[in-house]
Coordinates of C-alpha atoms in Angstrom, one line a residue:
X1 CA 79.1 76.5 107.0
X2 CA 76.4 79.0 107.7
X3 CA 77.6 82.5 108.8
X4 CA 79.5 84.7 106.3
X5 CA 81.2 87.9 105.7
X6 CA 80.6 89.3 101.8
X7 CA 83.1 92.0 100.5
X8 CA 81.8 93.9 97.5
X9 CA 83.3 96.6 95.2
X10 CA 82.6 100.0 96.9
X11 CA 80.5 101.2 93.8
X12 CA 77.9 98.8 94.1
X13 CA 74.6 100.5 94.8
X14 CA 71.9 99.1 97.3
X15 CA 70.4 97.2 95.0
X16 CA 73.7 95.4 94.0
X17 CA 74.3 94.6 97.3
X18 CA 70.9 93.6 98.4
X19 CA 71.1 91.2 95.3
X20 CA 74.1 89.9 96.5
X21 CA 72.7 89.3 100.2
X22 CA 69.8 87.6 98.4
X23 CA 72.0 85.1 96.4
X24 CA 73.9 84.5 99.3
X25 CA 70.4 83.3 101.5
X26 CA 69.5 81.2 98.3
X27 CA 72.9 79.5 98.7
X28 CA 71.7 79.1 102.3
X29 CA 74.5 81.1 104.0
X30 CA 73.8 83.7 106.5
X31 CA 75.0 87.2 106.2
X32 CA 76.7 89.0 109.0
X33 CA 77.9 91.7 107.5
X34 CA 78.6 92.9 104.1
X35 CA 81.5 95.4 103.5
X36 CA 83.3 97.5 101.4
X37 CA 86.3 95.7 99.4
X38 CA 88.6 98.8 100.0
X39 CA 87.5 98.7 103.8
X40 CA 88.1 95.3 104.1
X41 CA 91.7 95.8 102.7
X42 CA 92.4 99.1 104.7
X43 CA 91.4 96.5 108.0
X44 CA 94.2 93.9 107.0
X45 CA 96.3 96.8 107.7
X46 CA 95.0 97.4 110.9
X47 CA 93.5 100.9 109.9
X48 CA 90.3 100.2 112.1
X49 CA 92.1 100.1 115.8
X50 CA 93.2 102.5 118.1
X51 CA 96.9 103.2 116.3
X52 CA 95.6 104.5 113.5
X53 CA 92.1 105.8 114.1
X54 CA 91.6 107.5 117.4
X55 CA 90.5 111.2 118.1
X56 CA 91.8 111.7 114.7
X57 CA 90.3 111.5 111.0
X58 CA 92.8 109.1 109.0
X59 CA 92.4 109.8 105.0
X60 CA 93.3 106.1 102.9
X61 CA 93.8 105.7 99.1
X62 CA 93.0 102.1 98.4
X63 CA 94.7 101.0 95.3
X64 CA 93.4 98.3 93.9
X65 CA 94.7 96.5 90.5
X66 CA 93.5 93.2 89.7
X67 CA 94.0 91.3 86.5
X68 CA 91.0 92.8 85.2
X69 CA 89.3 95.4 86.6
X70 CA 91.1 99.0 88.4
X71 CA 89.5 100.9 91.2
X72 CA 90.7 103.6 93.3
X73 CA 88.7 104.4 97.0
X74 CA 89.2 107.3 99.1
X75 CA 87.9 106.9 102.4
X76 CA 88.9 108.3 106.3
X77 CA 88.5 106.3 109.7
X78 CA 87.9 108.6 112.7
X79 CA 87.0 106.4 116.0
X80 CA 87.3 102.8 114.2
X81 CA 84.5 104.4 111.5
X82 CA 85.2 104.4 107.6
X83 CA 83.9 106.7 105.5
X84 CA 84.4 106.0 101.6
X85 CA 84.9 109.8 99.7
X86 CA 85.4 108.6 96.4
X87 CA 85.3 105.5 94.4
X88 CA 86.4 105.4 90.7
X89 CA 88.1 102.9 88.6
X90 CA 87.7 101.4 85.2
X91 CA 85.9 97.7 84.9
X92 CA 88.2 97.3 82.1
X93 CA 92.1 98.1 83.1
X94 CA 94.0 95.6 84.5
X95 CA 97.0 92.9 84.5
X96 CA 95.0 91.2 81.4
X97 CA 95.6 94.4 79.3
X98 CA 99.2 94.5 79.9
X99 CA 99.4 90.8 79.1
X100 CA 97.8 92.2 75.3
X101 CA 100.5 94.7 75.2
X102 CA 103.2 91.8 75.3
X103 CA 101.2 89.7 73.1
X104 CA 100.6 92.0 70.6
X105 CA 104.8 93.0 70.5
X106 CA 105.6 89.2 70.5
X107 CA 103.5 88.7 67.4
X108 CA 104.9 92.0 65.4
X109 CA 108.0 90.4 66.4
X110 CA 107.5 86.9 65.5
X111 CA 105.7 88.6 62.0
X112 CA 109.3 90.8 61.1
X113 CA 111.3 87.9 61.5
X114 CA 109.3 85.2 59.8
X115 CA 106.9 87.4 57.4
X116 CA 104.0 84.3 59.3
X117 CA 101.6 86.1 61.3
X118 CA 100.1 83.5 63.9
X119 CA 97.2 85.9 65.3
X120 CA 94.8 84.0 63.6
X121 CA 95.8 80.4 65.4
X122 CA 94.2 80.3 68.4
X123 CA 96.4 77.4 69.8
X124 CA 99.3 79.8 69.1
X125 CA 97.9 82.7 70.6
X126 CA 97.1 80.9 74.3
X127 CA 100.6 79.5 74.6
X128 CA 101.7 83.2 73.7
X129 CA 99.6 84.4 76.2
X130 CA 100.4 82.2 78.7
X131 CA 103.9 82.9 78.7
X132 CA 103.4 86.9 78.4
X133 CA 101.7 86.2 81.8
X134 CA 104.6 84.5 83.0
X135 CA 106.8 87.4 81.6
X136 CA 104.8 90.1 83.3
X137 CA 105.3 88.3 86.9
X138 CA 109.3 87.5 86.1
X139 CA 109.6 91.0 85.3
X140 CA 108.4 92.5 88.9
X141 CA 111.8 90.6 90.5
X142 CA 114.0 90.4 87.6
X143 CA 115.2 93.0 85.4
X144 CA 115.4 90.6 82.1
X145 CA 113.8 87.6 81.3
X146 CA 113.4 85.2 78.1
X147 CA 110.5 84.2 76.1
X148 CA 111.4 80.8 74.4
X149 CA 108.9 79.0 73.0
X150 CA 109.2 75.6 70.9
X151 CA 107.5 74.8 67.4
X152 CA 104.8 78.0 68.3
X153 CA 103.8 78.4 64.4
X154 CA 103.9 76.2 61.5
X155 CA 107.2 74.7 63.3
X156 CA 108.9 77.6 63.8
X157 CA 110.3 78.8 67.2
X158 CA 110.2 81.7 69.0
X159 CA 112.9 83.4 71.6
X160 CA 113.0 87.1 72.5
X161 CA 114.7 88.5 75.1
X162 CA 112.4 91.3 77.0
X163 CA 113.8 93.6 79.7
X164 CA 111.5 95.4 82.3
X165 CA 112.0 98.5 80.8
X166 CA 110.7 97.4 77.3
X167 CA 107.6 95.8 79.2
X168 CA 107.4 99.2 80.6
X169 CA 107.7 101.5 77.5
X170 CA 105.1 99.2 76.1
X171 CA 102.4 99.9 79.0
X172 CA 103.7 103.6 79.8
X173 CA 100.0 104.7 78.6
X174 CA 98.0 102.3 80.6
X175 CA 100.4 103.2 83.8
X176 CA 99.5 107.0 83.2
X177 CA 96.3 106.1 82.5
X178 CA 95.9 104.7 86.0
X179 CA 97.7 107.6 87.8
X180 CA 95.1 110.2 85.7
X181 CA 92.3 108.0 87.6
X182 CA 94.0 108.6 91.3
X183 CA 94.4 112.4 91.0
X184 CA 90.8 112.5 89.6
X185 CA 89.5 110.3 92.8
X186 CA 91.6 112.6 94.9
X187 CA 89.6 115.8 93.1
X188 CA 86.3 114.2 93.2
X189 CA 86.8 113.5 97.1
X190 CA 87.9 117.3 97.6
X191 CA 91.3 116.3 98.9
X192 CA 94.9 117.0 98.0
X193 CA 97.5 113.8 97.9
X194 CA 99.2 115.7 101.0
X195 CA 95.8 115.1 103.1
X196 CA 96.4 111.3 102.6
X197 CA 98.2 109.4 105.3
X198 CA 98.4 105.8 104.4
X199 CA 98.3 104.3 100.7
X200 CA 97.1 100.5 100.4
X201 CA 98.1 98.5 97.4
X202 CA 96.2 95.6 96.5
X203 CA 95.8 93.4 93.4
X204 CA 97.9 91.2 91.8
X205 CA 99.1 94.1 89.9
X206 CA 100.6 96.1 91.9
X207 CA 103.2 93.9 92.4
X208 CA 104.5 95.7 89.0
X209 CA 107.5 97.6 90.5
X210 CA 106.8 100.5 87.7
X211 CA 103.3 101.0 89.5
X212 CA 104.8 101.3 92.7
X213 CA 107.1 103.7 91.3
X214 CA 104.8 106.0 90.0
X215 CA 102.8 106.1 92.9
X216 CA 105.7 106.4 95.6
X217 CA 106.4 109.6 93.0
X218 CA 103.0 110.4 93.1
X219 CA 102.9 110.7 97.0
X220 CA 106.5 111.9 97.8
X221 CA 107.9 109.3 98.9
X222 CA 105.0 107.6 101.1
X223 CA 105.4 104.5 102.4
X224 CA 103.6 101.9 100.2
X225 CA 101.3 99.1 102.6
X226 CA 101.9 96.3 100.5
X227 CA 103.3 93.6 103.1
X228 CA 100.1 91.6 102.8
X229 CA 100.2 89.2 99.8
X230 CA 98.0 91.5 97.2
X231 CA 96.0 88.9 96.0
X232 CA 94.2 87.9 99.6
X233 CA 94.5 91.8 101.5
X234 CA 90.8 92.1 100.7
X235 CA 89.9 88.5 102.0
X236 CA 92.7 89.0 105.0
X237 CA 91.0 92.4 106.2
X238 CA 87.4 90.5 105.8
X239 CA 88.6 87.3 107.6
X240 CA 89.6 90.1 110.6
X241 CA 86.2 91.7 110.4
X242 CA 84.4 88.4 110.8
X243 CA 86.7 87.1 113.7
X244 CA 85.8 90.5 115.3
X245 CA 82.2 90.3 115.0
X246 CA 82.3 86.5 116.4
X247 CA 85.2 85.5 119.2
X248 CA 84.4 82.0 117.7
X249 CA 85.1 82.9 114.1
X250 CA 82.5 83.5 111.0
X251 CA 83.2 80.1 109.0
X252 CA 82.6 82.1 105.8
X253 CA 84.6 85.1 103.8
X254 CA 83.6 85.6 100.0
X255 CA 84.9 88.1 98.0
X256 CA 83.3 89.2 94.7
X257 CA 85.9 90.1 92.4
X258 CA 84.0 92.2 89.5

C-alpha cells in the first residue's frame, strides 16, 4: 500500500496537518490528499455532486459525537467546493462521559443498598463500566434494559433496572451542553439554523435517540442524514474522495480520531 487519503479534525492548523503528512511519508505512504473530517462525512452523503451543490451555496452542520471528543462544523458547498465557517467542539465531551454518569449512579446505588462502596476496586469498577457501555447502546433501541451483574463486590450482586429516560435525566446537562455548542457554531459562522439545509450526524453517539431528538427540535423538524453507519461516515465519505481522485482506487484511507 502506497497512496492514501488522511482525514483530520477541521481545527487542526497547518502545522498539525503538515505534521501529519510528515508522519504519514515516514510510514512510507504517499499522500494524495488530506481533508477535512466533516468534509469527508458531508461527501458520504453525496453533498459534493451535482444534486446538492450546483449554482447554489448549500450550508451543512456536521455533527459529530464520538466516544470521546465533540465537534460541530459549519461549512457550504457551492459548485462541488466546501467551505468550513465554523469549527467548535469540546476534546473532552463524549459517549465516555455519559458512560461516567451511569457509573457513578450504579455505584450510589450499589452504596444505598449495601452501605459497601466499590469505587476504590478497580476490578469492580471495569466490569461496571463495561456494562454501563453496554447499557448506553441497549438504550438507543430499547426503552428498558437490565444491569445484572454476579459477585461484583466482596460477593455481593448487583441488578438495577434502568429505563431510557433515567439514562437521560442523568445526562440532561451534557445533552444541553452539546446543543449550547451548535447554536454558538451557528453564531460564530454568522448564520441562523434556518440557513442550514442538511444536518449530518456522525459518531457513535449520536446513535442516542435523545440527541437526535434535541436536534430534530433544534432544526424544526429537519431531516436527520444518519443512514450511513456513524462510526465509518468519515472513512465512507474519504474512501469516495480517494476513488474519485484515482478511477483505480487509493489503497489507503486513515482517519485520525482526536
Amino acid at each position: 500500500m502506497k497512496d492514501a487519503v488522511i482525514t483530520v479534525p477541521a481545527y487542526f492548523s497547518d502545522s498539525q496537518r503538515k505534521a501529519t503528512k510528515d508522519a504519514a511519508v515516514i510510514a512510507g505512504l504517499n499522500v494524495i490528499r488530506i481533508i477535512n473530517e466533516p468534509t469527508a462525512a458531508a461527501i458520504a452523503y453525496g453533498f459534493d455532486s451535482g444534486v446538492y451543490s450546483s449554482n447554489e451555496k448549500n450550508a451543512i452542520l456536521v455533527f459529530d459525537l464520538g466516544g470521546g471528543t465533540f465537534d460541530v462544523s459549519v461549512l457550504t458547498v457551492q459548485n462541488t467546493q466546501f467551505e468550513v465557517k465554523d469549527v467548535r467542539g469540546d476534546m473532552h465531551l463524549g459517549g465516555e462521559d455519559f458512560d461516567n454518569r451511569m457509573l457513578n449512579y450504579c455505584v450510589q446505588r450499589f452504596m444505598r443498598k449495601n452501605k459497601m462502596d466499590l469505587s476504590m476496586n478497580a476490578k469492580a469498577l471495569r466490569r461496571l463500566r463495561s456494562e454501563c457501555k453496554r447499557v448506553k447502546r441497549s438504550l438507543s433501541s430499547a426503552v428498558e434494559t437490565v444491569i445484572d451483574i454476579d459477585s461484583l463486590y466482596e460477593g455481593l450482586d448487583l441488578h438495577i433496572k434502568v429505563g431510557r429516560a433515567e439514562f437521560e435525566a442523568l445526562n440532561a446537562e451534557l445533552f444541553e451542553k452539546c446543543m449550547q455548542i451548535v447554536k454558538q457554531s451557528l453564531e460564530d459562522a454568522r448564520m441562523n439554523k434556518e440557513q442550514i439545509n442538511h444536518v449530518v450526524l456522525a459518531g457513535g453517539s449520536t446513535r442516542i435517540p435523545k440527541i437526535q431528538e434535541l436536534l430534530k427540535q433544534f432544526f424544526h423538524g429537519k431531516q436527520l442524514y444518519k443512514t450511513i453507519y456513524a462510526d465509518e461516515a468519515v472513512a465512507y465519505g474519504a474512501a469516495l474522495r480517494a476513488a474519485a481522485l484515482n478511477n483505480e482506487g487509493v489503497n489507503v484511507v486513515l482517519t485520525l480520531n482526536f
